[in-house]
Amino acid sequence: MKIAITGAAGLMGQNLIARLKRRGGYDIVAFDKHPSNTKILRELHPEITVVEADLAERGNWSAALDGVESVVVGHAQIGGLVEDEFTRNNLIATERLLEAVSARNDLNLVHISSSVVNSAAVDWYTESKKAQEALVLSTGIPCVVLRPTLMFGWFDRKHLGWLARFMAKAPVFPVPGHGRYLRQPLYVGDFCEIIMTCLNRKIEGAQYNISGQERIDYIDLIHLVRRASGAKAPVVKVPYAAFWAMLKVYGLVDKDPPFTTKQLEALVTPDVFEVIDWPGIFGVRATPLKEAMEETFRDPHYSSIVLEF
C-alpha cells in the first residue's frame, strides 16, 4: 500500500513510520518542512521517500502524491507566539493539500484532528484545529477523523519529552498552582496502531474521540515522568500567576518556546474528554500508562533522539 504522511518528521509521524516499517507492506511518502527533523527522518529511514516542502506553498511536491492510496494528514502548528503561524500551517497548508488530493481519484484521508475541537479553551491552536477539521470534512473526500488527547512517546520534542529533559537538568521542577489539573495522556504508540487499522480497513465517514484510557492529575503525571526518566529534580509548586509571568518573560527571550502562556491557560481549563472503547473498535491494546512511560523513556534507541522545535 502506498501511503503519504504529512507532518511526517514530527512526533506522530516519526512514530508511525517506525511502526509501519516494523509491520511491513507499505510504500511510504513522507512530507515535512522542518530541515533538521527531516534530516533525522532520512537518517533513520533511508529507504522511504522524504519530501521536504512547505505545503502552504503550491509546488511540485504534489507530484509525490501520484499513486498514493491513503493520506495521513498529520501536519499541525501546536505551539507558538504568532497567530499567523497557526493560520498558515493548520489552514493554508491543509487547503493546498486538499487541492492536490482532490485532483486525484480514489484517495482517502486519515485526518489527525485534536481533542481540543471539543475543548472549552479559546486560543489560536484550538480555533485553527476546529477550522482545519471543518475544512477537511467539507471537501467530501472519503476520510476518517481521529481526535487524540495530549500524546507522548518517542521523539517527543514538546510535552512530556521536553519536561523530562528539563527535569534532568534543572535543580527543581516547577508545577503551576496546585497541579490538580485532569489530564488524559495518550501513548502515541497506541495511536499509531489505530491509524494503521484505519489505513488497512480504509475506514471512512466517522469521527472518533481518541482519549487516553487513564485519567491522571497533572502533578501526578509529572511524578510518573520523573520516576520513568530517572530524574532527580524535586517537584515544587509555584503560584499560578508567578508561573504565568515566568513563561511570559521566557517568551520574550525564546521566540519559539516549548511551552507558552496560552498552553498554560489550556492546561488549567477543566476539560474532560469522552473516552470511547477504541481498543475494541480498532482492535488495539491500550498500553497501561506506567508501561508506556517506561517504553518512552527507557527505549535503547528511539528515546535518545530529540526533534527540534
PDB file of C-alpha atoms in Angstrom:
ATOM      1  CA  MET A   1       0.000   0.000   0.000  1.00  0.00           C
ATOM      2  CA  LYS A   2       1.394   3.387  -0.992  1.00  0.00           C
ATOM      3  CA  ILE A   3       0.603   5.988   1.648  1.00  0.00           C
ATOM      4  CA  ALA A   4       1.555   9.610   2.271  1.00  0.00           C
ATOM      5  CA  ILE A   5       2.059  11.191   5.680  1.00  0.00           C
ATOM      6  CA  THR A   6       2.167  14.955   6.263  1.00  0.00           C
ATOM      7  CA  GLY A   7       3.954  16.313   9.309  1.00  0.00           C
ATOM      8  CA  ALA A   8       5.958  13.112   8.976  1.00  0.00           C
ATOM      9  CA  ALA A   9       9.032  14.337  10.850  1.00  0.00           C
ATOM     10  CA  GLY A  10       7.061  15.251  13.980  1.00  0.00           C
ATOM     11  CA  LEU A  11       6.045  13.185  16.998  1.00  0.00           C
ATOM     12  CA  MET A  12       3.197  11.267  15.394  1.00  0.00           C
ATOM     13  CA  GLY A  13       4.855  10.890  12.006  1.00  0.00           C
ATOM     14  CA  GLN A  14       8.184   9.574  13.287  1.00  0.00           C
ATOM     15  CA  ASN A  15       6.429   7.019  15.488  1.00  0.00           C
ATOM     16  CA  LEU A  16       4.010   5.974  12.764  1.00  0.00           C
ATOM     17  CA  ILE A  17       6.768   5.412  10.208  1.00  0.00           C
ATOM     18  CA  ALA A  18       8.801   3.308  12.644  1.00  0.00           C
ATOM     19  CA  ARG A  19       5.776   1.087  13.270  1.00  0.00           C
ATOM     20  CA  LEU A  20       4.714   0.893   9.621  1.00  0.00           C
ATOM     21  CA  LYS A  21       8.204  -0.324   8.746  1.00  0.00           C
ATOM     22  CA  ARG A  22       8.111  -2.873  11.545  1.00  0.00           C
ATOM     23  CA  ARG A  23       4.845  -4.272  10.193  1.00  0.00           C
ATOM     24  CA  GLY A  24       5.941  -4.130   6.539  1.00  0.00           C
ATOM     25  CA  GLY A  25       3.973  -3.894   3.303  1.00  0.00           C
ATOM     26  CA  TYR A  26       3.910  -0.089   2.918  1.00  0.00           C
ATOM     27  CA  ASP A  27       5.451   2.271   0.377  1.00  0.00           C
ATOM     28  CA  ILE A  28       5.793   5.495   2.382  1.00  0.00           C
ATOM     29  CA  VAL A  29       5.947   9.085   1.125  1.00  0.00           C
ATOM     30  CA  ALA A  30       6.784  11.462   3.974  1.00  0.00           C
ATOM     31  CA  PHE A  31       6.129  15.222   3.799  1.00  0.00           C
ATOM     32  CA  ASP A  32       7.590  17.750   6.243  1.00  0.00           C
ATOM     33  CA  LYS A  33       9.131  21.221   6.045  1.00  0.00           C
ATOM     34  CA  HIS A  34      11.446  21.156   9.072  1.00  0.00           C
ATOM     35  CA  PRO A  35      15.035  20.696   7.766  1.00  0.00           C
ATOM     36  CA  SER A  36      16.618  19.286  10.928  1.00  0.00           C
ATOM     37  CA  ASN A  37      13.785  16.863  11.628  1.00  0.00           C
ATOM     38  CA  THR A  38      13.545  15.667   8.023  1.00  0.00           C
ATOM     39  CA  LYS A  39      17.301  15.016   8.218  1.00  0.00           C
ATOM     40  CA  ILE A  40      16.670  12.749  11.226  1.00  0.00           C
ATOM     41  CA  LEU A  41      13.858  11.035   9.314  1.00  0.00           C
ATOM     42  CA  ARG A  42      16.113  10.355   6.310  1.00  0.00           C
ATOM     43  CA  GLU A  43      18.897   9.014   8.508  1.00  0.00           C
ATOM     44  CA  LEU A  44      16.550   6.642  10.326  1.00  0.00           C
ATOM     45  CA  HIS A  45      14.669   5.519   7.209  1.00  0.00           C
ATOM     46  CA  PRO A  46      16.815   5.963   4.082  1.00  0.00           C
ATOM     47  CA  GLU A  47      14.554   3.663   2.038  1.00  0.00           C
ATOM     48  CA  ILE A  48      11.402   5.829   2.224  1.00  0.00           C
ATOM     49  CA  THR A  49      10.613   8.883   0.076  1.00  0.00           C
ATOM     50  CA  VAL A  50      11.040  12.099   2.100  1.00  0.00           C
ATOM     51  CA  VAL A  51       9.708  15.307   0.550  1.00  0.00           C
ATOM     52  CA  GLU A  52      10.921  18.433   2.321  1.00  0.00           C
ATOM     53  CA  ALA A  53       8.353  21.067   1.400  1.00  0.00           C
ATOM     54  CA  ASP A  54       6.099  23.759   2.810  1.00  0.00           C
ATOM     55  CA  LEU A  55       2.585  22.579   1.987  1.00  0.00           C
ATOM     56  CA  ALA A  56       1.306  26.139   2.330  1.00  0.00           C
ATOM     57  CA  GLU A  57       3.092  26.868  -0.959  1.00  0.00           C
ATOM     58  CA  ARG A  58       1.836  25.333  -4.192  1.00  0.00           C
ATOM     59  CA  GLY A  59       4.651  23.428  -5.851  1.00  0.00           C
ATOM     60  CA  ASN A  60       5.899  20.233  -7.430  1.00  0.00           C
ATOM     61  CA  TRP A  61       5.656  18.445  -4.079  1.00  0.00           C
ATOM     62  CA  SER A  62       2.135  17.439  -5.132  1.00  0.00           C
ATOM     63  CA  ALA A  63       3.577  15.086  -7.778  1.00  0.00           C
ATOM     64  CA  ALA A  64       4.714  12.816  -4.944  1.00  0.00           C
ATOM     65  CA  LEU A  65       1.040  12.002  -4.314  1.00  0.00           C
ATOM     66  CA  ASP A  66       0.783  10.141  -7.620  1.00  0.00           C
ATOM     67  CA  GLY A  67      -0.179   6.529  -6.976  1.00  0.00           C
ATOM     68  CA  VAL A  68      -0.903   7.128  -3.285  1.00  0.00           C
ATOM     69  CA  GLU A  69      -3.959   5.308  -1.874  1.00  0.00           C
ATOM     70  CA  SER A  70      -4.265   6.998   1.532  1.00  0.00           C
ATOM     71  CA  VAL A  71      -3.010  10.226   3.098  1.00  0.00           C
ATOM     72  CA  VAL A  72      -2.455  10.629   6.836  1.00  0.00           C
ATOM     73  CA  VAL A  73      -2.981  14.346   7.468  1.00  0.00           C
ATOM     74  CA  GLY A  74      -0.698  14.930  10.417  1.00  0.00           C
ATOM     75  CA  HIS A  75       0.834  18.390   9.961  1.00  0.00           C
ATOM     76  CA  ALA A  76      -0.025  20.883  12.692  1.00  0.00           C
ATOM     77  CA  GLN A  77       1.183  24.047  14.380  1.00  0.00           C
ATOM     78  CA  ILE A  78       0.752  23.219  18.076  1.00  0.00           C
ATOM     79  CA  GLY A  79       2.572  25.988  19.902  1.00  0.00           C
ATOM     80  CA  GLY A  80       3.857  29.415  19.052  1.00  0.00           C
ATOM     81  CA  LEU A  81       3.643  33.126  19.726  1.00  0.00           C
ATOM     82  CA  VAL A  82       2.360  34.315  16.335  1.00  0.00           C
ATOM     83  CA  GLU A  83      -1.240  33.753  15.210  1.00  0.00           C
ATOM     84  CA  ASP A  84      -0.312  33.780  11.518  1.00  0.00           C
ATOM     85  CA  GLU A  85       1.755  30.612  12.002  1.00  0.00           C
ATOM     86  CA  PHE A  86      -1.355  28.702  13.094  1.00  0.00           C
ATOM     87  CA  THR A  87      -3.314  30.053  10.128  1.00  0.00           C
ATOM     88  CA  ARG A  88      -0.566  29.193   7.674  1.00  0.00           C
ATOM     89  CA  ASN A  89       0.378  25.748   8.963  1.00  0.00           C
ATOM     90  CA  ASN A  90      -3.018  24.442  10.065  1.00  0.00           C
ATOM     91  CA  LEU A  91      -5.309  26.036   7.480  1.00  0.00           C
ATOM     92  CA  ILE A  92      -3.498  27.242   4.364  1.00  0.00           C
ATOM     93  CA  ALA A  93      -1.269  24.147   4.221  1.00  0.00           C
ATOM     94  CA  THR A  94      -4.363  21.952   4.569  1.00  0.00           C
ATOM     95  CA  GLU A  95      -6.168  23.854   1.814  1.00  0.00           C
ATOM     96  CA  ARG A  96      -3.224  23.290  -0.536  1.00  0.00           C
ATOM     97  CA  LEU A  97      -3.010  19.619   0.374  1.00  0.00           C
ATOM     98  CA  LEU A  98      -6.723  19.108  -0.230  1.00  0.00           C
ATOM     99  CA  GLU A  99      -6.406  20.788  -3.630  1.00  0.00           C
ATOM    100  CA  ALA A 100      -3.739  18.264  -4.575  1.00  0.00           C
ATOM    101  CA  VAL A 101      -5.722  15.328  -3.177  1.00  0.00           C
ATOM    102  CA  SER A 102      -8.921  16.420  -4.960  1.00  0.00           C
ATOM    103  CA  ALA A 103      -7.084  16.338  -8.285  1.00  0.00           C
ATOM    104  CA  ARG A 104      -6.519  12.599  -7.853  1.00  0.00           C
ATOM    105  CA  ASN A 105      -9.095   9.820  -7.819  1.00  0.00           C
ATOM    106  CA  ASP A 106      -9.611   7.066  -5.249  1.00  0.00           C
ATOM    107  CA  LEU A 107      -7.684   8.749  -2.446  1.00  0.00           C
ATOM    108  CA  ASN A 108      -8.911   8.638   1.135  1.00  0.00           C
ATOM    109  CA  LEU A 109      -7.738  10.512   4.223  1.00  0.00           C
ATOM    110  CA  VAL A 110      -6.956   9.736   7.827  1.00  0.00           C
ATOM    111  CA  HIS A 111      -7.219  13.193   9.345  1.00  0.00           C
ATOM    112  CA  ILE A 112      -5.411  13.754  12.636  1.00  0.00           C
ATOM    113  CA  SER A 113      -7.542  16.354  14.359  1.00  0.00           C
ATOM    114  CA  SER A 114      -7.361  17.006  18.107  1.00  0.00           C
ATOM    115  CA  SER A 115      -9.414  16.674  21.264  1.00  0.00           C
ATOM    116  CA  VAL A 116      -9.241  20.475  21.530  1.00  0.00           C
ATOM    117  CA  VAL A 117     -12.079  20.739  18.996  1.00  0.00           C
ATOM    118  CA  ASN A 118     -14.256  19.735  21.966  1.00  0.00           C
ATOM    119  CA  SER A 119     -12.415  21.958  24.450  1.00  0.00           C
ATOM    120  CA  ALA A 120     -13.719  24.981  26.335  1.00  0.00           C
ATOM    121  CA  ALA A 121     -10.378  26.697  25.701  1.00  0.00           C
ATOM    122  CA  VAL A 122     -10.208  29.552  23.209  1.00  0.00           C
ATOM    123  CA  ASP A 123      -6.764  30.013  21.684  1.00  0.00           C
ATOM    124  CA  TRP A 124      -5.065  30.034  18.293  1.00  0.00           C
ATOM    125  CA  TYR A 125      -4.374  26.298  18.282  1.00  0.00           C
ATOM    126  CA  THR A 126      -7.903  25.316  19.314  1.00  0.00           C
ATOM    127  CA  GLU A 127      -9.619  27.625  16.839  1.00  0.00           C
ATOM    128  CA  SER A 128      -7.341  26.671  13.945  1.00  0.00           C
ATOM    129  CA  LYS A 129      -7.787  22.938  14.596  1.00  0.00           C
ATOM    130  CA  LYS A 130     -11.577  23.364  14.643  1.00  0.00           C
ATOM    131  CA  ALA A 131     -11.398  25.177  11.324  1.00  0.00           C
ATOM    132  CA  GLN A 132      -8.991  22.599   9.880  1.00  0.00           C
ATOM    133  CA  GLU A 133     -11.287  19.693  10.730  1.00  0.00           C
ATOM    134  CA  ALA A 134     -14.300  21.503   9.261  1.00  0.00           C
ATOM    135  CA  LEU A 135     -12.294  22.186   6.111  1.00  0.00           C
ATOM    136  CA  VAL A 136     -11.404  18.517   5.657  1.00  0.00           C
ATOM    137  CA  LEU A 137     -14.982  17.374   6.208  1.00  0.00           C
ATOM    138  CA  SER A 138     -16.363  19.971   3.780  1.00  0.00           C
ATOM    139  CA  THR A 139     -14.460  18.561   0.805  1.00  0.00           C
ATOM    140  CA  GLY A 140     -16.384  15.316   0.533  1.00  0.00           C
ATOM    141  CA  ILE A 141     -13.130  13.361   0.208  1.00  0.00           C
ATOM    142  CA  PRO A 142     -13.568   9.969   1.918  1.00  0.00           C
ATOM    143  CA  CYS A 143     -11.998  10.295   5.354  1.00  0.00           C
ATOM    144  CA  VAL A 144     -11.943   9.262   8.973  1.00  0.00           C
ATOM    145  CA  VAL A 145     -11.263  11.858  11.666  1.00  0.00           C
ATOM    146  CA  LEU A 146      -9.277  10.957  14.784  1.00  0.00           C
ATOM    147  CA  ARG A 147      -9.172  13.389  17.730  1.00  0.00           C
ATOM    148  CA  PRO A 148      -6.342  12.431  20.101  1.00  0.00           C
ATOM    149  CA  THR A 149      -5.727  13.944  23.514  1.00  0.00           C
ATOM    150  CA  LEU A 150      -2.228  15.010  24.643  1.00  0.00           C
ATOM    151  CA  MET A 151       0.203  12.487  23.128  1.00  0.00           C
ATOM    152  CA  PHE A 152       3.568  11.328  24.404  1.00  0.00           C
ATOM    153  CA  GLY A 153       6.150   8.806  23.279  1.00  0.00           C
ATOM    154  CA  TRP A 154       9.420   8.506  21.366  1.00  0.00           C
ATOM    155  CA  PHE A 155      10.649  11.726  19.700  1.00  0.00           C
ATOM    156  CA  ASP A 156       8.512  13.926  21.982  1.00  0.00           C
ATOM    157  CA  ARG A 157      10.071  17.353  21.484  1.00  0.00           C
ATOM    158  CA  LYS A 158       7.418  19.229  23.497  1.00  0.00           C
ATOM    159  CA  HIS A 159       5.028  17.908  26.137  1.00  0.00           C
ATOM    160  CA  LEU A 160       6.329  15.115  28.352  1.00  0.00           C
ATOM    161  CA  GLY A 161       9.590  14.610  26.491  1.00  0.00           C
ATOM    162  CA  TRP A 162      10.605  18.236  27.000  1.00  0.00           C
ATOM    163  CA  LEU A 163       9.517  18.050  30.641  1.00  0.00           C
ATOM    164  CA  ALA A 164      11.710  15.002  31.197  1.00  0.00           C
ATOM    165  CA  ARG A 165      14.716  16.717  29.618  1.00  0.00           C
ATOM    166  CA  PHE A 166      14.096  19.817  31.725  1.00  0.00           C
ATOM    167  CA  MET A 167      13.907  17.670  34.877  1.00  0.00           C
ATOM    168  CA  ALA A 168      17.245  16.083  34.049  1.00  0.00           C
ATOM    169  CA  LYS A 169      18.980  19.493  34.025  1.00  0.00           C
ATOM    170  CA  ALA A 170      17.060  21.706  36.465  1.00  0.00           C
ATOM    171  CA  PRO A 171      17.635  21.793  40.229  1.00  0.00           C
ATOM    172  CA  VAL A 172      13.849  21.836  40.784  1.00  0.00           C
ATOM    173  CA  PHE A 173      10.802  21.214  38.603  1.00  0.00           C
ATOM    174  CA  PRO A 174       8.040  23.860  38.938  1.00  0.00           C
ATOM    175  CA  VAL A 175       4.347  22.949  38.745  1.00  0.00           C
ATOM    176  CA  PRO A 176       1.761  25.741  38.318  1.00  0.00           C
ATOM    177  CA  GLY A 177      -0.665  26.226  41.204  1.00  0.00           C
ATOM    178  CA  HIS A 178      -1.924  23.119  42.982  1.00  0.00           C
ATOM    179  CA  GLY A 179      -1.224  20.924  39.969  1.00  0.00           C
ATOM    180  CA  ARG A 180      -4.582  19.139  40.187  1.00  0.00           C
ATOM    181  CA  TYR A 181      -5.471  19.552  36.527  1.00  0.00           C
ATOM    182  CA  LEU A 182      -7.018  16.477  34.941  1.00  0.00           C
ATOM    183  CA  ARG A 183      -5.042  15.007  32.047  1.00  0.00           C
ATOM    184  CA  GLN A 184      -5.883  12.114  29.713  1.00  0.00           C
ATOM    185  CA  PRO A 185      -2.491  11.381  28.110  1.00  0.00           C
ATOM    186  CA  LEU A 186      -2.452   9.149  25.045  1.00  0.00           C
ATOM    187  CA  TYR A 187       0.513   6.932  24.201  1.00  0.00           C
ATOM    188  CA  VAL A 188       1.489   7.700  20.621  1.00  0.00           C
ATOM    189  CA  GLY A 189       2.326   4.030  20.045  1.00  0.00           C
ATOM    190  CA  ASP A 190      -1.307   3.099  20.656  1.00  0.00           C
ATOM    191  CA  PHE A 191      -2.483   5.960  18.455  1.00  0.00           C
ATOM    192  CA  CYS A 192      -0.258   4.779  15.606  1.00  0.00           C
ATOM    193  CA  GLU A 193      -1.805   1.318  15.863  1.00  0.00           C
ATOM    194  CA  ILE A 194      -5.232   2.960  15.481  1.00  0.00           C
ATOM    195  CA  ILE A 195      -4.045   4.842  12.384  1.00  0.00           C
ATOM    196  CA  MET A 196      -2.736   1.617  10.863  1.00  0.00           C
ATOM    197  CA  THR A 197      -6.091  -0.059  11.448  1.00  0.00           C
ATOM    198  CA  CYS A 198      -7.793   2.858   9.659  1.00  0.00           C
ATOM    199  CA  LEU A 199      -5.381   2.507   6.731  1.00  0.00           C
ATOM    200  CA  ASN A 200      -5.790  -1.237   6.407  1.00  0.00           C
ATOM    201  CA  ARG A 201      -9.574  -1.227   6.749  1.00  0.00           C
ATOM    202  CA  LYS A 202      -9.964   2.035   4.801  1.00  0.00           C
ATOM    203  CA  ILE A 203     -12.320   3.293   7.499  1.00  0.00           C
ATOM    204  CA  GLU A 204     -14.209   6.430   6.480  1.00  0.00           C
ATOM    205  CA  GLY A 205     -17.262   8.512   7.294  1.00  0.00           C
ATOM    206  CA  ALA A 206     -16.745   8.769  11.053  1.00  0.00           C
ATOM    207  CA  GLN A 207     -15.150  10.914  13.743  1.00  0.00           C
ATOM    208  CA  TYR A 208     -13.581   9.284  16.791  1.00  0.00           C
ATOM    209  CA  ASN A 209     -12.507  10.910  20.059  1.00  0.00           C
ATOM    210  CA  ILE A 210      -9.313   9.051  20.962  1.00  0.00           C
ATOM    211  CA  SER A 211      -8.660   9.887  24.605  1.00  0.00           C
ATOM    212  CA  GLY A 212      -6.173   8.264  26.922  1.00  0.00           C
ATOM    213  CA  GLN A 213      -7.919   5.479  28.822  1.00  0.00           C
ATOM    214  CA  GLU A 214      -6.426   6.524  32.161  1.00  0.00           C
ATOM    215  CA  ARG A 215      -7.152   9.862  33.839  1.00  0.00           C
ATOM    216  CA  ILE A 216      -4.444  11.428  35.963  1.00  0.00           C
ATOM    217  CA  ASP A 217      -3.810  14.811  37.577  1.00  0.00           C
ATOM    218  CA  TYR A 218      -1.000  16.839  36.035  1.00  0.00           C
ATOM    219  CA  ILE A 219       1.147  16.794  39.164  1.00  0.00           C
ATOM    220  CA  ASP A 220       0.850  13.001  39.447  1.00  0.00           C
ATOM    221  CA  LEU A 221       1.734  12.716  35.761  1.00  0.00           C
ATOM    222  CA  ILE A 222       4.875  14.757  36.414  1.00  0.00           C
ATOM    223  CA  HIS A 223       5.866  12.413  39.236  1.00  0.00           C
ATOM    224  CA  LEU A 224       5.321   9.447  36.882  1.00  0.00           C
ATOM    225  CA  VAL A 225       7.552  11.041  34.233  1.00  0.00           C
ATOM    226  CA  ARG A 226      10.167  11.746  36.891  1.00  0.00           C
ATOM    227  CA  ARG A 227      10.291   8.114  38.003  1.00  0.00           C
ATOM    228  CA  ALA A 228      10.270   6.676  34.462  1.00  0.00           C
ATOM    229  CA  SER A 229      13.011   9.007  33.227  1.00  0.00           C
ATOM    230  CA  GLY A 230      15.171   8.663  36.339  1.00  0.00           C
ATOM    231  CA  ALA A 231      15.228  12.422  37.002  1.00  0.00           C
ATOM    232  CA  LYS A 232      16.188  13.624  40.477  1.00  0.00           C
ATOM    233  CA  ALA A 233      14.802  17.183  40.494  1.00  0.00           C
ATOM    234  CA  PRO A 234      12.233  17.701  43.271  1.00  0.00           C
ATOM    235  CA  VAL A 235       8.764  18.822  42.156  1.00  0.00           C
ATOM    236  CA  VAL A 236       7.873  22.257  43.570  1.00  0.00           C
ATOM    237  CA  LYS A 237       4.517  24.043  43.355  1.00  0.00           C
ATOM    238  CA  VAL A 238       4.665  27.629  42.091  1.00  0.00           C
ATOM    239  CA  PRO A 239       1.750  30.100  42.334  1.00  0.00           C
ATOM    240  CA  TYR A 240      -0.098  30.221  39.029  1.00  0.00           C
ATOM    241  CA  ALA A 241       0.434  33.975  38.499  1.00  0.00           C
ATOM    242  CA  ALA A 242       4.181  33.642  39.067  1.00  0.00           C
ATOM    243  CA  PHE A 243       4.369  30.668  36.708  1.00  0.00           C
ATOM    244  CA  TRP A 244       2.465  32.597  34.023  1.00  0.00           C
ATOM    245  CA  ALA A 245       4.823  35.561  34.423  1.00  0.00           C
ATOM    246  CA  MET A 246       7.886  33.324  34.074  1.00  0.00           C
ATOM    247  CA  LEU A 247       6.550  31.919  30.804  1.00  0.00           C
ATOM    248  CA  LYS A 248       5.785  35.409  29.556  1.00  0.00           C
ATOM    249  CA  VAL A 249       9.351  36.551  30.237  1.00  0.00           C
ATOM    250  CA  TYR A 250      10.778  33.374  28.698  1.00  0.00           C
ATOM    251  CA  GLY A 251       8.700  34.034  25.577  1.00  0.00           C
ATOM    252  CA  LEU A 252      10.467  37.385  25.178  1.00  0.00           C
ATOM    253  CA  VAL A 253      13.823  35.601  25.060  1.00  0.00           C
ATOM    254  CA  ASP A 254      12.865  32.485  23.051  1.00  0.00           C
ATOM    255  CA  LYS A 255      10.695  33.184  20.002  1.00  0.00           C
ATOM    256  CA  ASP A 256       9.693  29.513  19.703  1.00  0.00           C
ATOM    257  CA  PRO A 257       9.301  28.368  23.321  1.00  0.00           C
ATOM    258  CA  PRO A 258       8.277  24.779  24.075  1.00  0.00           C
ATOM    259  CA  PHE A 259       5.539  25.966  26.456  1.00  0.00           C
ATOM    260  CA  THR A 260       3.624  29.246  26.256  1.00  0.00           C
ATOM    261  CA  THR A 261       1.193  31.208  28.403  1.00  0.00           C
ATOM    262  CA  LYS A 262      -1.647  30.115  26.112  1.00  0.00           C
ATOM    263  CA  GLN A 263      -0.737  26.467  26.612  1.00  0.00           C
ATOM    264  CA  LEU A 264      -0.646  27.080  30.370  1.00  0.00           C
ATOM    265  CA  GLU A 265      -4.138  28.545  30.188  1.00  0.00           C
ATOM    266  CA  ALA A 266      -5.270  25.470  28.226  1.00  0.00           C
ATOM    267  CA  LEU A 267      -3.643  23.229  30.866  1.00  0.00           C
ATOM    268  CA  VAL A 268      -5.808  24.616  33.659  1.00  0.00           C
ATOM    269  CA  THR A 269      -9.026  24.626  31.589  1.00  0.00           C
ATOM    270  CA  PRO A 270     -11.280  21.998  33.231  1.00  0.00           C
ATOM    271  CA  ASP A 271     -11.880  19.768  30.205  1.00  0.00           C
ATOM    272  CA  VAL A 272     -12.971  16.132  30.439  1.00  0.00           C
ATOM    273  CA  PHE A 273     -12.872  14.381  27.078  1.00  0.00           C
ATOM    274  CA  GLU A 274     -15.037  11.465  26.040  1.00  0.00           C
ATOM    275  CA  VAL A 275     -13.462   8.035  26.496  1.00  0.00           C
ATOM    276  CA  ILE A 276     -14.692   5.527  23.916  1.00  0.00           C
ATOM    277  CA  ASP A 277     -13.841   1.861  23.586  1.00  0.00           C
ATOM    278  CA  TRP A 278     -11.164   2.419  20.964  1.00  0.00           C
ATOM    279  CA  PRO A 279      -9.340  -0.776  21.964  1.00  0.00           C
ATOM    280  CA  GLY A 280     -12.479  -2.703  20.974  1.00  0.00           C
ATOM    281  CA  ILE A 281     -13.352  -0.570  17.924  1.00  0.00           C
ATOM    282  CA  PHE A 282      -9.889  -0.747  16.366  1.00  0.00           C
ATOM    283  CA  GLY A 283      -8.576  -3.986  17.874  1.00  0.00           C
ATOM    284  CA  VAL A 284      -5.716  -2.207  19.631  1.00  0.00           C
ATOM    285  CA  ARG A 285      -4.309  -2.925  23.079  1.00  0.00           C
ATOM    286  CA  ALA A 286      -4.326   0.125  25.358  1.00  0.00           C
ATOM    287  CA  THR A 287      -0.837   0.188  26.847  1.00  0.00           C
ATOM    288  CA  PRO A 288      -1.019   0.886  30.612  1.00  0.00           C
ATOM    289  CA  LEU A 289       0.272   4.370  31.391  1.00  0.00           C
ATOM    290  CA  LYS A 290       3.190   3.237  33.558  1.00  0.00           C
ATOM    291  CA  GLU A 291       4.295   0.716  30.920  1.00  0.00           C
ATOM    292  CA  ALA A 292       4.014   3.328  28.160  1.00  0.00           C
ATOM    293  CA  MET A 293       6.148   5.757  30.166  1.00  0.00           C
ATOM    294  CA  GLU A 294       8.863   3.148  30.596  1.00  0.00           C
ATOM    295  CA  GLU A 295       8.829   2.331  26.876  1.00  0.00           C
ATOM    296  CA  THR A 296       9.076   6.039  26.095  1.00  0.00           C
ATOM    297  CA  PHE A 297      11.961   6.950  28.367  1.00  0.00           C
ATOM    298  CA  ARG A 298      13.897   3.684  28.555  1.00  0.00           C
ATOM    299  CA  ASP A 299      13.934   2.570  24.917  1.00  0.00           C
ATOM    300  CA  PRO A 300      17.599   1.963  23.992  1.00  0.00           C
ATOM    301  CA  HIS A 301      17.293   3.542  20.533  1.00  0.00           C
ATOM    302  CA  TYR A 302      14.460   5.979  19.900  1.00  0.00           C
ATOM    303  CA  SER A 303      14.263   7.585  23.359  1.00  0.00           C
ATOM    304  CA  SER A 304      17.642   9.229  22.810  1.00  0.00           C
ATOM    305  CA  ILE A 305      16.565  11.002  19.605  1.00  0.00           C
ATOM    306  CA  VAL A 306      15.251  14.511  20.158  1.00  0.00           C
ATOM    307  CA  LEU A 307      13.480  16.539  17.487  1.00  0.00           C
ATOM    308  CA  GLU A 308      13.988  20.279  17.200  1.00  0.00           C
ATOM    309  CA  PHE A 309      11.337  22.973  17.699  1.00  0.00           C
TER     310      PHE A 309
END
